[in-house]
mmCIF file of C-alpha atoms in Angstrom:
data_model
loop_
_atom_site.group_PDB
_atom_site.id
_atom_site.type_symbol
_atom_site.label_atom_id
_atom_site.label_comp_id
_atom_site.label_asym_id
_atom_site.label_seq_id
_atom_site.Cartn_x
_atom_site.Cartn_y
_atom_site.Cartn_z
ATOM 1 C CA GLY A 1 268.843 254.901 -7.662
ATOM 2 C CA ALA A 2 265.754 255.052 -5.415
ATOM 3 C CA GLY A 3 262.573 253.509 -6.640
ATOM 4 C CA VAL A 4 259.012 254.748 -6.359
ATOM 5 C CA SER A 5 258.041 255.398 -2.785
ATOM 6 C CA GLN A 6 254.593 255.749 -1.287
ATOM 7 C CA SER A 7 253.363 256.920 2.093
ATOM 8 C CA PRO A 8 251.802 255.941 4.317
ATOM 9 C CA ARG A 9 252.178 252.240 3.765
ATOM 10 C CA TYR A 10 249.140 251.477 5.757
ATOM 11 C CA LYS A 11 246.118 253.701 6.525
ATOM 12 C CA VAL A 12 243.071 252.940 8.578
ATOM 13 C CA ALA A 13 240.240 255.433 8.313
ATOM 14 C CA LYS A 14 236.767 255.667 9.690
ATOM 15 C CA ARG A 15 233.960 255.794 7.215
ATOM 16 C CA GLY A 16 233.427 259.475 6.287
ATOM 17 C CA GLN A 17 236.946 260.566 6.918
ATOM 18 C CA ASP A 18 239.183 262.130 4.208
ATOM 19 C CA VAL A 19 242.540 260.560 3.366
ATOM 20 C CA ALA A 20 245.600 261.664 1.395
ATOM 21 C CA LEU A 21 248.009 259.230 -0.154
ATOM 22 C CA ARG A 22 251.413 260.384 -1.383
ATOM 23 C CA CYS A 23 253.603 259.114 -4.234
ATOM 24 C CA ASP A 24 257.235 259.996 -4.834
ATOM 25 C CA PRO A 25 258.127 258.808 -8.395
ATOM 26 C CA ILE A 26 261.535 258.004 -9.702
ATOM 27 C CA SER A 27 263.407 261.219 -10.284
ATOM 28 C CA GLY A 28 263.108 262.384 -13.876
ATOM 29 C CA HIS A 29 260.077 260.208 -14.659
ATOM 30 C CA VAL A 30 257.536 262.188 -16.594
ATOM 31 C CA SER A 31 254.592 259.799 -16.342
ATOM 32 C CA LEU A 32 252.828 258.953 -13.136
ATOM 33 C CA PHE A 33 249.922 256.552 -12.774
ATOM 34 C CA TRP A 34 247.568 255.623 -9.907
ATOM 35 C CA TYR A 35 245.924 252.232 -9.669
ATOM 36 C CA GLN A 36 243.517 250.654 -7.273
ATOM 37 C CA GLN A 37 243.979 246.998 -6.447
ATOM 38 C CA ALA A 38 241.341 245.061 -4.607
ATOM 39 C CA LEU A 39 242.266 241.751 -2.909
ATOM 40 C CA GLY A 40 242.769 239.024 -5.464
ATOM 41 C CA GLN A 41 242.258 241.388 -8.396
ATOM 42 C CA GLY A 42 244.535 243.015 -10.920
ATOM 43 C CA PRO A 43 245.463 246.739 -10.585
ATOM 44 C CA GLU A 44 242.705 248.984 -12.001
ATOM 45 C CA PHE A 45 243.693 252.240 -13.673
ATOM 46 C CA LEU A 46 242.574 255.341 -11.893
ATOM 47 C CA THR A 47 244.426 258.321 -13.420
ATOM 48 C CA TYR A 48 247.525 259.356 -15.369
ATOM 49 C CA PHE A 49 249.779 262.441 -15.262
ATOM 50 C CA GLN A 50 252.316 263.614 -17.722
ATOM 51 C CA ASN A 51 254.436 266.096 -15.756
ATOM 52 C CA GLU A 52 251.824 268.250 -13.984
ATOM 53 C CA ALA A 53 249.106 267.664 -16.492
ATOM 54 C CA GLN A 54 246.429 265.191 -15.708
ATOM 55 C CA LEU A 55 245.850 263.578 -19.093
ATOM 56 C CA ASP A 56 243.411 260.819 -18.157
ATOM 57 C CA LYS A 57 241.244 260.558 -15.114
ATOM 58 C CA SER A 58 238.664 258.211 -16.611
ATOM 59 C CA GLY A 59 239.273 255.510 -13.947
ATOM 60 C CA LEU A 60 238.455 257.660 -10.916
ATOM 61 C CA PRO A 61 235.350 255.905 -9.483
ATOM 62 C CA SER A 62 233.591 258.974 -8.165
ATOM 63 C CA ASP A 63 233.993 262.661 -7.553
ATOM 64 C CA ARG A 64 235.226 261.752 -4.069
ATOM 65 C CA PHE A 65 238.585 260.819 -5.671
ATOM 66 C CA PHE A 66 240.915 263.574 -6.618
ATOM 67 C CA ALA A 67 244.554 263.514 -7.703
ATOM 68 C CA GLU A 68 247.125 266.150 -8.243
ATOM 69 C CA ARG A 69 250.734 266.558 -9.220
ATOM 70 C CA PRO A 70 251.270 270.342 -8.996
ATOM 71 C CA GLU A 71 255.044 270.469 -9.744
ATOM 72 C CA GLY A 72 255.325 267.457 -11.928
ATOM 73 C CA SER A 73 256.996 265.286 -9.394
ATOM 74 C CA VAL A 74 255.268 264.230 -6.111
ATOM 75 C CA SER A 75 251.617 263.271 -6.497
ATOM 76 C CA THR A 76 248.828 263.021 -4.026
ATOM 77 C CA LEU A 77 245.607 260.978 -4.322
ATOM 78 C CA LYS A 78 242.924 262.282 -2.073
ATOM 79 C CA ILE A 79 239.751 260.436 -1.156
ATOM 80 C CA GLN A 80 236.969 262.402 0.442
ATOM 81 C CA ARG A 81 234.273 260.948 2.717
ATOM 82 C CA THR A 82 235.800 257.460 2.513
ATOM 83 C CA GLN A 83 233.434 254.470 2.140
ATOM 84 C CA GLN A 84 234.058 250.853 3.003
ATOM 85 C CA GLU A 85 234.236 249.972 -0.714
ATOM 86 C CA ASP A 86 237.280 252.199 -1.010
ATOM 87 C CA SER A 87 239.341 249.631 0.988
ATOM 88 C CA ALA A 88 242.058 248.484 -1.321
ATOM 89 C CA VAL A 89 245.769 248.841 -2.067
ATOM 90 C CA TYR A 90 246.521 252.071 -3.932
ATOM 91 C CA LEU A 91 249.484 251.672 -6.229
ATOM 92 C CA CYS A 92 251.541 254.441 -7.831
ATOM 93 C CA ALA A 93 253.740 253.829 -10.836
ATOM 94 C CA SER A 94 256.086 256.067 -12.830
ATOM 95 C CA GLY A 95 257.627 255.808 -16.213
ATOM 96 C CA GLY A 96 258.776 257.616 -19.349
ATOM 97 C CA THR A 97 256.657 259.523 -21.866
ATOM 98 C CA SER A 98 256.206 256.801 -24.443
ATOM 99 C CA SER A 99 253.272 254.379 -24.326
ATOM 100 C CA TYR A 100 255.896 251.704 -24.877
ATOM 101 C CA ASN A 101 257.730 252.412 -21.586
ATOM 102 C CA GLU A 102 257.533 250.001 -18.681
ATOM 103 C CA GLN A 103 256.015 251.230 -15.423
ATOM 104 C CA PHE A 104 257.850 251.074 -12.101
ATOM 105 C CA PHE A 105 255.520 250.447 -9.195
ATOM 106 C CA GLY A 106 255.728 251.630 -5.668
ATOM 107 C CA PRO A 107 254.981 249.379 -2.648
ATOM 108 C CA GLY A 108 251.422 250.698 -2.397
ATOM 109 C CA THR A 109 249.284 252.081 0.361
ATOM 110 C CA ARG A 110 246.886 249.641 1.980
ATOM 111 C CA LEU A 111 243.720 251.576 2.877
ATOM 112 C CA THR A 112 241.188 250.012 5.263
ATOM 113 C CA VAL A 113 237.992 251.874 5.843
ATOM 114 C CA LEU A 114 236.061 250.858 8.933
ATOM 115 C CA GLY B 1 235.163 249.123 -22.416
ATOM 116 C CA GLN B 2 238.280 247.210 -22.991
ATOM 117 C CA GLN B 3 238.621 243.982 -20.955
ATOM 118 C CA VAL B 4 241.609 241.662 -20.470
ATOM 119 C CA MET B 5 240.962 238.208 -19.153
ATOM 120 C CA GLN B 6 243.461 235.621 -17.975
ATOM 121 C CA ILE B 7 243.178 231.871 -17.592
ATOM 122 C CA PRO B 8 243.650 230.059 -15.391
ATOM 123 C CA GLN B 9 242.943 232.091 -12.304
ATOM 124 C CA TYR B 10 245.077 229.723 -10.210
ATOM 125 C CA GLN B 11 247.605 227.006 -10.993
ATOM 126 C CA HIS B 12 249.376 224.669 -8.578
ATOM 127 C CA VAL B 13 252.310 222.741 -9.912
ATOM 128 C CA GLN B 14 255.105 220.534 -8.635
ATOM 129 C CA GLU B 15 258.490 222.020 -8.823
ATOM 130 C CA GLY B 16 259.994 221.138 -12.198
ATOM 131 C CA GLU B 17 256.655 221.079 -14.031
ATOM 132 C CA ASP B 18 255.810 223.564 -16.767
ATOM 133 C CA PHE B 19 253.270 226.349 -16.456
ATOM 134 C CA THR B 20 251.356 228.488 -18.949
ATOM 135 C CA THR B 21 249.022 231.466 -18.513
ATOM 136 C CA TYR B 22 246.891 232.878 -21.295
ATOM 137 C CA CYS B 23 245.715 236.449 -21.762
ATOM 138 C CA ASN B 24 242.877 237.550 -24.009
ATOM 139 C CA SER B 25 241.791 241.105 -24.817
ATOM 140 C CA SER B 26 238.385 242.139 -26.088
ATOM 141 C CA THR B 27 240.113 244.664 -28.352
ATOM 142 C CA THR B 28 243.236 244.842 -30.479
ATOM 143 C CA LEU B 29 246.300 245.922 -28.456
ATOM 144 C CA SER B 30 249.135 248.225 -29.506
ATOM 145 C CA ASN B 31 251.435 246.454 -27.138
ATOM 146 C CA ILE B 32 251.288 244.141 -24.181
ATOM 147 C CA GLN B 33 253.406 244.009 -20.995
ATOM 148 C CA TRP B 34 253.761 241.203 -18.421
ATOM 149 C CA TYR B 35 254.254 241.812 -14.717
ATOM 150 C CA LYS B 36 254.929 239.581 -11.746
ATOM 151 C CA GLN B 37 253.611 240.254 -8.289
ATOM 152 C CA ARG B 38 254.959 238.293 -5.404
ATOM 153 C CA PRO B 39 252.586 237.743 -2.385
ATOM 154 C CA GLY B 40 252.473 240.986 -0.455
ATOM 155 C CA GLY B 41 254.527 242.779 -3.102
ATOM 156 C CA HIS B 42 253.985 245.140 -5.966
ATOM 157 C CA PRO B 43 253.958 244.401 -9.686
ATOM 158 C CA VAL B 44 257.376 244.162 -11.284
ATOM 159 C CA PHE B 45 257.836 244.517 -15.061
ATOM 160 C CA LEU B 46 258.967 241.365 -16.929
ATOM 161 C CA ILE B 47 258.730 242.123 -20.624
ATOM 162 C CA GLN B 48 256.929 243.990 -23.396
ATOM 163 C CA LEU B 49 255.707 242.602 -26.744
ATOM 164 C CA VAL B 50 254.876 244.948 -29.626
ATOM 165 C CA LYS B 51 254.832 243.100 -32.900
ATOM 166 C CA SER B 52 252.198 240.663 -34.156
ATOM 167 C CA GLY B 53 253.357 237.100 -33.604
ATOM 168 C CA GLU B 54 256.331 238.208 -31.565
ATOM 169 C CA VAL B 55 258.043 235.639 -29.292
ATOM 170 C CA LYS B 56 260.559 236.647 -26.571
ATOM 171 C CA LYS B 57 262.486 234.491 -24.176
ATOM 172 C CA GLN B 58 263.928 235.211 -20.750
ATOM 173 C CA LYS B 59 265.790 232.197 -19.414
ATOM 174 C CA ARG B 60 263.007 229.737 -18.573
ATOM 175 C CA LEU B 61 260.218 232.198 -19.529
ATOM 176 C CA THR B 62 258.778 232.400 -23.073
ATOM 177 C CA PHE B 63 256.335 235.168 -23.949
ATOM 178 C CA GLN B 64 254.153 235.224 -27.136
ATOM 179 C CA PHE B 65 251.997 237.917 -28.704
ATOM 180 C CA GLY B 66 249.202 236.683 -30.959
ATOM 181 C CA GLU B 67 248.964 237.332 -34.690
ATOM 182 C CA ALA B 68 245.810 239.409 -34.255
ATOM 183 C CA LYS B 69 247.423 241.277 -31.277
ATOM 184 C CA LYS B 70 244.471 240.343 -29.022
ATOM 185 C CA ASN B 71 246.041 237.548 -27.075
ATOM 186 C CA SER B 72 249.288 236.605 -25.367
ATOM 187 C CA SER B 73 250.794 233.795 -23.332
ATOM 188 C CA LEU B 74 253.527 233.237 -20.781
ATOM 189 C CA HIS B 75 255.129 229.831 -20.527
ATOM 190 C CA ILE B 76 257.558 228.838 -17.738
ATOM 191 C CA THR B 77 259.656 225.791 -18.267
ATOM 192 C CA ALA B 78 260.661 223.678 -15.226
ATOM 193 C CA THR B 79 259.164 225.860 -12.517
ATOM 194 C CA GLN B 80 261.079 226.727 -9.377
ATOM 195 C CA THR B 81 259.790 227.853 -5.992
ATOM 196 C CA THR B 82 261.047 231.349 -6.785
ATOM 197 C CA ASP B 83 258.463 231.498 -9.618
ATOM 198 C CA VAL B 84 255.659 231.721 -7.066
ATOM 199 C CA GLY B 85 253.458 234.805 -7.491
ATOM 200 C CA THR B 86 250.704 236.269 -9.573
ATOM 201 C CA TYR B 87 251.470 236.937 -13.250
ATOM 202 C CA PHE B 88 249.507 239.770 -14.913
ATOM 203 C CA CYS B 89 249.356 240.771 -18.534
ATOM 204 C CA ALA B 90 248.630 244.429 -19.219
ATOM 205 C CA GLY B 91 247.639 245.838 -22.537
ATOM 206 C CA ARG B 92 247.417 249.152 -24.219
ATOM 207 C CA GLY B 93 244.878 249.861 -26.958
ATOM 208 C CA GLY B 94 245.105 252.725 -29.347
ATOM 209 C CA ALA B 95 246.893 255.975 -28.706
ATOM 210 C CA THR B 96 246.820 255.875 -24.945
ATOM 211 C CA ASN B 97 249.407 255.464 -22.172
ATOM 212 C CA LYS B 98 246.777 253.736 -20.026
ATOM 213 C CA LEU B 99 247.433 250.107 -19.139
ATOM 214 C CA ILE B 100 244.566 247.681 -18.685
ATOM 215 C CA PHE B 101 245.658 244.826 -16.426
ATOM 216 C CA GLY B 102 244.362 241.308 -16.814
ATOM 217 C CA THR B 103 242.738 239.340 -14.085
ATOM 218 C CA GLY B 104 246.009 237.607 -13.196
ATOM 219 C CA THR B 105 247.044 233.984 -12.735
ATOM 220 C CA LEU B 106 248.292 232.972 -9.300
ATOM 221 C CA LEU B 107 251.053 230.290 -9.488
ATOM 222 C CA ALA B 108 251.838 228.039 -6.581
ATOM 223 C CA VAL B 109 254.855 225.791 -6.758
ATOM 224 C CA GLN B 110 255.223 222.819 -4.447
ATOM 225 C CA PRO B 111 258.810 221.828 -3.726
#
């Protein structure tokens, strides 16, 4: 079946612009995660959903970052008033409900803020 | 907060040589997962370890979870050019579904 998809794959924004990044998880996957990966670094946890409930948003770096998953499937990560330090690859992953489930990652969205 | 470190950051080997990366957590982990990320790609799940002292093998790859569940290692025997990429460990602590990724080890294999 289809894997996790993300769009757009690349996004260039001017500083101060708002951006919205989309994630389509694997059908039936209950858990959805967002990570931020800077160049040469490991993925850093941003937030976690189980169905439509956002259970953990402790990794969101500021109140400019907002994530939603209103119907428990597609998720959107929104960044308001982008800053240069927001430039990174944003990865989405989906999985089952258990903390022992593996995570399936999408290809990521590379965000560049000029 | 919880931190997961990996060493080395980078390893360059000749094809056929062995390779090992080590992962250390500042806190006890409930389980640990290993992922591989090819250059320009996304992390791909390799394996999960749950039990103290657990050892698992996948062909040329051997994974180990420490007795104290705070460290882990990945050993590749007789590396091949297809092994090139960054290897990340990722741990969970306590009752959380949140994964903390290690700093990663970039493996380069010279044919």
